[in-house]
Coordinates of C-alpha atoms in Angstrom, one line a residue:
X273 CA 218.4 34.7 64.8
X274 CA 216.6 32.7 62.5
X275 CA 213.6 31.8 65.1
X276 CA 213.1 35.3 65.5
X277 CA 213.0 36.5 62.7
X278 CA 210.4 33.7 61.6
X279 CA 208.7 35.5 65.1
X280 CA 208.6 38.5 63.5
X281 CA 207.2 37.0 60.0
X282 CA 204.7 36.1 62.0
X283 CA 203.6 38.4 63.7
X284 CA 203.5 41.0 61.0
X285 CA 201.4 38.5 59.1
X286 CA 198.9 38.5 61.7
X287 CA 198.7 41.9 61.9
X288 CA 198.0 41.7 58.7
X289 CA 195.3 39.4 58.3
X290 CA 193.8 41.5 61.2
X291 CA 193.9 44.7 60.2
X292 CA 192.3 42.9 56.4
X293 CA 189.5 41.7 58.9
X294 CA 188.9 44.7 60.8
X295 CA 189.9 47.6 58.7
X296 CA 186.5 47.2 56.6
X297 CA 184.5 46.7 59.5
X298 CA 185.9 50.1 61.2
X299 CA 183.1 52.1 61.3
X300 CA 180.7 49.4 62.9
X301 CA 183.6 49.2 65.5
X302 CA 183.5 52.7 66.1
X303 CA 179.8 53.1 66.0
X304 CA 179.0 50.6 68.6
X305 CA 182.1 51.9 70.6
X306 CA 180.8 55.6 70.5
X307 CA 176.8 54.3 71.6
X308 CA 178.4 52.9 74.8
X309 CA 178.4 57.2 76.1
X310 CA 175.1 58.4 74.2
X311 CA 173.1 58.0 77.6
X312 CA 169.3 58.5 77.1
X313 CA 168.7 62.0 79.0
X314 CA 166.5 60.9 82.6
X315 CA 163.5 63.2 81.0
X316 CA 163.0 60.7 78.1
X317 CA 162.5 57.6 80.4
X318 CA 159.2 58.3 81.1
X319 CA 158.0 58.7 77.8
X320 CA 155.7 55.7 76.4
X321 CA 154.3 54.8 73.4
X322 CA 150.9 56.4 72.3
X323 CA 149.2 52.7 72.8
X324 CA 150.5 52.8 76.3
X325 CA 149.8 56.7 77.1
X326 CA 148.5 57.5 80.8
X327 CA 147.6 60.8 82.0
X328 CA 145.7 62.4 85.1
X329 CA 143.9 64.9 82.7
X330 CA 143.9 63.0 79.2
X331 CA 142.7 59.7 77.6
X332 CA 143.4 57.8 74.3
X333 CA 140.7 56.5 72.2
X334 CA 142.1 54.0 70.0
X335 CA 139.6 53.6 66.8
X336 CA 140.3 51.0 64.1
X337 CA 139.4 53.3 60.7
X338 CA 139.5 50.1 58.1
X339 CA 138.2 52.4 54.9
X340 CA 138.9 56.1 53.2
X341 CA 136.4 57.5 53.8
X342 CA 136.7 61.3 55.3
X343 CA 136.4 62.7 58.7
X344 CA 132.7 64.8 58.3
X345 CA 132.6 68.4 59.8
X346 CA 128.9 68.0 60.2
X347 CA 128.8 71.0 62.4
X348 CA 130.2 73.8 64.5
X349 CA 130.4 71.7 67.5
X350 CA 130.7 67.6 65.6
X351 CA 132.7 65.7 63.3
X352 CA 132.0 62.5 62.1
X353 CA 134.2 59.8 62.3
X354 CA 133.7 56.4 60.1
X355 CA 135.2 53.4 60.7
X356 CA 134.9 49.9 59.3
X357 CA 135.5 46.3 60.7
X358 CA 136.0 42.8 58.9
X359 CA 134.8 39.9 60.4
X360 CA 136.7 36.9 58.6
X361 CA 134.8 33.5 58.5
X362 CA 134.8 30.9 56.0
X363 CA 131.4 30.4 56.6
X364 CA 130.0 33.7 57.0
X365 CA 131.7 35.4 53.7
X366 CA 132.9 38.8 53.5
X367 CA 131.2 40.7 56.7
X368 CA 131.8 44.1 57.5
X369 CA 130.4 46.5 60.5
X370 CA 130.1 50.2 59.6
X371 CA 129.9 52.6 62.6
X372 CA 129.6 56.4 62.4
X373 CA 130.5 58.5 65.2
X374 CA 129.0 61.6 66.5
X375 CA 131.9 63.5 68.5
X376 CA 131.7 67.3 69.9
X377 CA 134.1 69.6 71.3
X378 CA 134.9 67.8 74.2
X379 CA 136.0 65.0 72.4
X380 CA 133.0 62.4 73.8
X381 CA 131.0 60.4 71.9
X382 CA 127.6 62.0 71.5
X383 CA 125.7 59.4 69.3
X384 CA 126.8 56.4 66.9
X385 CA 125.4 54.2 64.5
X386 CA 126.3 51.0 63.3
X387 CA 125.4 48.4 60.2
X388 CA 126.5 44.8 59.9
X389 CA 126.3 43.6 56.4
X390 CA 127.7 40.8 54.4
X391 CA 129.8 42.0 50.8
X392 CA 129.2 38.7 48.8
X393 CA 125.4 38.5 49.5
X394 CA 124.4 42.2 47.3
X395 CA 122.2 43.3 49.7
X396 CA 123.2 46.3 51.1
X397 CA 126.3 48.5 50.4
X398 CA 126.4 51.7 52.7
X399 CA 128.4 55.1 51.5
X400 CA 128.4 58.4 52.7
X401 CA 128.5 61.6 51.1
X402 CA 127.6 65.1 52.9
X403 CA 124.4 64.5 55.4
X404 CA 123.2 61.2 53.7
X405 CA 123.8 58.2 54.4
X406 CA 123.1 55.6 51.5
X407 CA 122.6 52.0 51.3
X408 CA 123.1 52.0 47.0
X409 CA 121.9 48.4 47.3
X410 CA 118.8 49.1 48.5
X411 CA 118.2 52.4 47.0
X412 CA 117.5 54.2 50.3
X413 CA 119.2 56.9 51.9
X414 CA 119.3 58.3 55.9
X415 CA 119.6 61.5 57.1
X416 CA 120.7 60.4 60.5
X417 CA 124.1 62.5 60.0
X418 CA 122.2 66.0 60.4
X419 CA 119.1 65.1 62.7
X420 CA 120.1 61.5 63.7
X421 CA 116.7 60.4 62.3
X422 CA 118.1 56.7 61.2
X423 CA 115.0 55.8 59.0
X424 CA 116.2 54.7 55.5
X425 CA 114.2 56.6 52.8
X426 CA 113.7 55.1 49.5
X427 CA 114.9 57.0 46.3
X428 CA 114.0 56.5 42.8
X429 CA 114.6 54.9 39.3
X430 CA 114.9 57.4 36.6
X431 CA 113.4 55.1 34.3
X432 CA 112.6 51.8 35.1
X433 CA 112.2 50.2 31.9
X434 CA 115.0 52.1 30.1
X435 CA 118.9 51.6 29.8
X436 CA 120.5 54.7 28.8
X437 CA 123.2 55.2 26.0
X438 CA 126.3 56.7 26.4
X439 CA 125.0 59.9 25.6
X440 CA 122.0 60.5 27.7
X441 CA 124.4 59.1 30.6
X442 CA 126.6 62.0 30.0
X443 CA 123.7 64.2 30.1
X444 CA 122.4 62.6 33.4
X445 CA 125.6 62.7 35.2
X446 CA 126.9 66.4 34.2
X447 CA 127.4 68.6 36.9
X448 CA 126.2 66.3 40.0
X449 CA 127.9 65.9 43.2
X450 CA 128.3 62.9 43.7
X451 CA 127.9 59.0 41.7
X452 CA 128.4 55.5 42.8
X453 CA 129.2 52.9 40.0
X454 CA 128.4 49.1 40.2
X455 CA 128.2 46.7 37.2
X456 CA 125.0 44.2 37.0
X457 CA 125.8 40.7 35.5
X458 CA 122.6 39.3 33.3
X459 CA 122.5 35.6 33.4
X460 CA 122.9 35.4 29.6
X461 CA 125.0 33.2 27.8
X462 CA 127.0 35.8 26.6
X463 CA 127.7 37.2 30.1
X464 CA 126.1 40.6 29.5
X465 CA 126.1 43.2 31.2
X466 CA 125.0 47.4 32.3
X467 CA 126.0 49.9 34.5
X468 CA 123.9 50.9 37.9
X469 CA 124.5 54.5 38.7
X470 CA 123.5 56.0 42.0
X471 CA 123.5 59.9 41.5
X472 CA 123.2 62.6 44.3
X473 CA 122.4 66.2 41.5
X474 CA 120.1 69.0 42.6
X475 CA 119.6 67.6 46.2
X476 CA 117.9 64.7 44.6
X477 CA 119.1 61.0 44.7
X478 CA 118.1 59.0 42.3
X479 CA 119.5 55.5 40.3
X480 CA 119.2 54.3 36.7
X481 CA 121.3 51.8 34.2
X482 CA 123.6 52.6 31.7
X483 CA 125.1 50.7 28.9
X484 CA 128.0 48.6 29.2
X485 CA 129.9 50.7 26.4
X486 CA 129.8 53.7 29.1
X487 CA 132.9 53.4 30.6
X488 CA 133.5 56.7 31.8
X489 CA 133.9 57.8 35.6
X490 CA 134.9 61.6 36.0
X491 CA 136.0 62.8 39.5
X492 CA 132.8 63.4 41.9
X493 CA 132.9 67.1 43.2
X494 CA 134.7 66.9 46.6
X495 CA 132.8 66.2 50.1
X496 CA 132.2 69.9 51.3
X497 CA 132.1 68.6 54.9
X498 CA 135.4 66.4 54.6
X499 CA 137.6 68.0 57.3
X500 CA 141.0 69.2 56.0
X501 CA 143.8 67.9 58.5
X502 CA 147.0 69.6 58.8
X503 CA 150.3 67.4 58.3
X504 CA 151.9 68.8 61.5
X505 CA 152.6 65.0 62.3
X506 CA 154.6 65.2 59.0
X507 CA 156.6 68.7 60.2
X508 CA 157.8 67.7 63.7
X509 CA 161.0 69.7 63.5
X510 CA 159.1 73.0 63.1
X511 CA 158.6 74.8 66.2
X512 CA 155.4 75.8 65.6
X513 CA 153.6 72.1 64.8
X514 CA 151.8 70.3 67.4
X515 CA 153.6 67.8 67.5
X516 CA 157.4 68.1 68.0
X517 CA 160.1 65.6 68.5
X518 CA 162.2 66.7 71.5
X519 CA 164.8 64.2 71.1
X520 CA 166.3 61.0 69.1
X521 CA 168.1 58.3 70.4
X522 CA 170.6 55.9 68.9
X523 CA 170.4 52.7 69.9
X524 CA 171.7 49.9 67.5
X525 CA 174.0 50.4 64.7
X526 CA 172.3 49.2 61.2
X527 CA 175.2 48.4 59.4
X528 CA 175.8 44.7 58.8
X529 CA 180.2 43.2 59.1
X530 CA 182.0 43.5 56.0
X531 CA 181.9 39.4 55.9
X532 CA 178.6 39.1 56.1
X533 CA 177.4 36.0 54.1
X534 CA 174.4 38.2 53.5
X535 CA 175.9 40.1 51.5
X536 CA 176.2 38.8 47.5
X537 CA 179.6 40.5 46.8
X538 CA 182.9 40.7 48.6
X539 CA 183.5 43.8 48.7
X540 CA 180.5 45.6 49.4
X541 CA 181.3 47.2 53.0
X542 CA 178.3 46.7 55.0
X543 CA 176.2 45.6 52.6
X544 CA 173.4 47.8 53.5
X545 CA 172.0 50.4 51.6
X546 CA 170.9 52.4 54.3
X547 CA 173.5 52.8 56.7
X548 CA 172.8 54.5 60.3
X549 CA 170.9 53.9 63.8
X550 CA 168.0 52.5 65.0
X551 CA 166.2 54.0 67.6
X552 CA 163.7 55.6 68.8
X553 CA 162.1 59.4 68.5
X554 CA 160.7 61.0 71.7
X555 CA 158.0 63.3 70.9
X556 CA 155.8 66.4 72.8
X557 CA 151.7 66.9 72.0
X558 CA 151.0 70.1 72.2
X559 CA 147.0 69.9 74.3
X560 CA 144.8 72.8 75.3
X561 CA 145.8 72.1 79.2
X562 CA 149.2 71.0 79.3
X563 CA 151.5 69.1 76.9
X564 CA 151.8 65.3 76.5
X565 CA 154.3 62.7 75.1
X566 CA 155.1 59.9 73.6
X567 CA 157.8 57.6 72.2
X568 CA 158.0 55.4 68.9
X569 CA 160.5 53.5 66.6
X570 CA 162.8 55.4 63.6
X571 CA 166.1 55.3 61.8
X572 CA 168.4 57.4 62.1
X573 CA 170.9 58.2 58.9
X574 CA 174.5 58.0 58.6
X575 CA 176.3 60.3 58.3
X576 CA 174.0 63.4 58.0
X577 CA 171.6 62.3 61.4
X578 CA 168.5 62.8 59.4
X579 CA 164.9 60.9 61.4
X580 CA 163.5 58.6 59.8
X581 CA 159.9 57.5 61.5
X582 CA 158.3 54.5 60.4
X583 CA 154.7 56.4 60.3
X584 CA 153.3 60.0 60.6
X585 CA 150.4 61.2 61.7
X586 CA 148.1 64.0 60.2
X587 CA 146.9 65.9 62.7
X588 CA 143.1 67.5 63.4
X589 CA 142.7 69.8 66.4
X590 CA 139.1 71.9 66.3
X591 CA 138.8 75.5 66.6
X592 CA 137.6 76.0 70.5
X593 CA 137.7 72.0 71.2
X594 CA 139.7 70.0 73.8
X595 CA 140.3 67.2 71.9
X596 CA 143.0 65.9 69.2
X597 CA 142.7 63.6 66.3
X598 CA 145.8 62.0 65.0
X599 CA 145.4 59.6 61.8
X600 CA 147.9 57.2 61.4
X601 CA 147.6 56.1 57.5
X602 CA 149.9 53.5 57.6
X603 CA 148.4 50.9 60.4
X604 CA 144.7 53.0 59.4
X605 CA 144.2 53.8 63.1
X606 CA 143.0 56.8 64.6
X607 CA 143.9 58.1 68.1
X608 CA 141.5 60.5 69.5
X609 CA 142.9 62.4 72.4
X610 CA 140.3 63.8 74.8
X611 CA 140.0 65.3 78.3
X612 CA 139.1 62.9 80.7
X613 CA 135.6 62.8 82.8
X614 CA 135.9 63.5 86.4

């Protein structure tokens, strides 16, 4: 009698201790139990990720962007797309190449320019504003933008021999559309230094130096020809974005066991903040001809099911075109989607 009921204290004390082990890890049980039905549905195999899109009417251009500068509606029928490369060497310094692209309605690369120039050395510094082109290093400007003429055309020094105060700076700089800072070092002991400002005002572009107590930088007027990209990649639940996710899949429960040594408490469930799925979204392009689609990574929140995507993309689709530009911020990449040549 005794024997079993010592059986019995046993047993109920490992019950016990495994019911303390598994209670708090429940919902991970449950969880990874309940993924074993959520069967991907067989039209989602065949999506692939945007990298690895193939299609009998439509190609990818992948384009690394590198900089912030905007998209340029030069025209009805172009948009000018600027992208920037590093070229790390120890020897060679900072060294960048700047390429501008010409693209029309099809989507095809009508004409591109490119400058290879080293940061470190002072020698040139390209920016772009409207249909110029300028090298503020050099003081020259191009109007290879509007009439692909790629001659760099010198501009001017207000006043050569003069460095302006404060005041007349203000008075220089008032209503222009556009201004480029940099500061010149003198080789004085005293380390001192002025202001060289490029300014684009009344269709003229012109430099001259300002005083180092001018410290001032108002906001340029915005690029007129910067295109304005919807955030459909940003509203992809929406039926009328285009871009849509058809579908999210669960995969992997996030949660991390109650006795994790991970986690710096006892006590502290899974010890994740952010409890849920990963997975992965499935997603539908909405193109001129026909629609395309493509897979990538998210989260998926417990308990309310709400997608998380690691990146969105803002979305630029001309009036009358056949191609797509998607800007991925995040990875500063953009995806240009365009009819393919046959």
């Amino acid at each position: 009698m005794k024997i079993n009921i010592k059986k019995k204290t046993v047993i109920l004390w490992s019950i016990a201790i495994i019911a303390v082990i598994i209670l708090p890890d429940s919902e991970m049980y449950y969880q990874r139990y309940k993924l074993r039905s959520e069967k991907l549905p067989e039209q989602y195999k065949s999506y692939t990720t945007l990298d690895s899109l193939k299609d009998n009417d439509y190609e990818i251009i992948k384009l690394s962007r590198g900089i912030h500068e905007p998209v340029i509606q030069e025209n009805d029928s172009t948009i000018v797309i600027i992208t920037k490369r590093d070229h790390n060497s120890e020897k060679e310094g900072a060294n960048n190449t700047y390429t501008w692209y010409k693209i029309n309605l099809k989507g095809q690369i009508t004409d591109s320019l490119q400058y290879q120039y080293n940061t470190e050395n002072g020698i040139h510094n390209y920016q772009t504003f409207n249909d110029y082109i300028v090298d503020v290093d050099q003081n020259t400007y191009s109007n290879w933008l509007k009439d692909g003429d790629t001659t760099h055309y010198p501009y001017k020094n207000i006043d050569d021999a003069k460095i302006f105060s404060v005041a007349e700076t203000e008075n220089i700089i008032a209503n222009r559309d556009y201004m480029y800072d940099d500061i010149i070092h003198s080789e004085s002991p005293g380390n001192e230094y002025k202001y060289k400002l490029t300014v684009f005002k009344d269709n003229v572009w012109n430099y001259f130096y300002a005083e180092k107590d001018w410290h001032g930088y108002p906001k340029n007027t915005p690029n007129k020809k910067a295109i304005d990209f919807s955030n459909a990649g940003y509203e992809v639940d929406k039926s009328t974005g285009l871009i849509q996710r058809d579908h999210a899949q669960k995969e992997e429960w996030n949660g991390r066991t109650f006795w994790s040594l991970k986690n710096l408490s006892w006590g502290t469930g899974n010890g994740s903040a952010r409890n849920g799925w990963t997975g992965t979204s499935y997603f539908s392009i909405k193109m001129p001809k026909k629609t395309l689609h493509y897979k990538q990574d998210a989260f998926i929140e417990h308990p309310d099911n709400y997608v998380r995507d690691p990146f969105s993309f803002f979305v630029y689709q001309p009036k009358n075109g056949d191609y797509m530009l998607l800007i991925d911020e995040e990875r500063q990449l953009y995806y240009l989607i365009r009819p393919k040549k046959h």
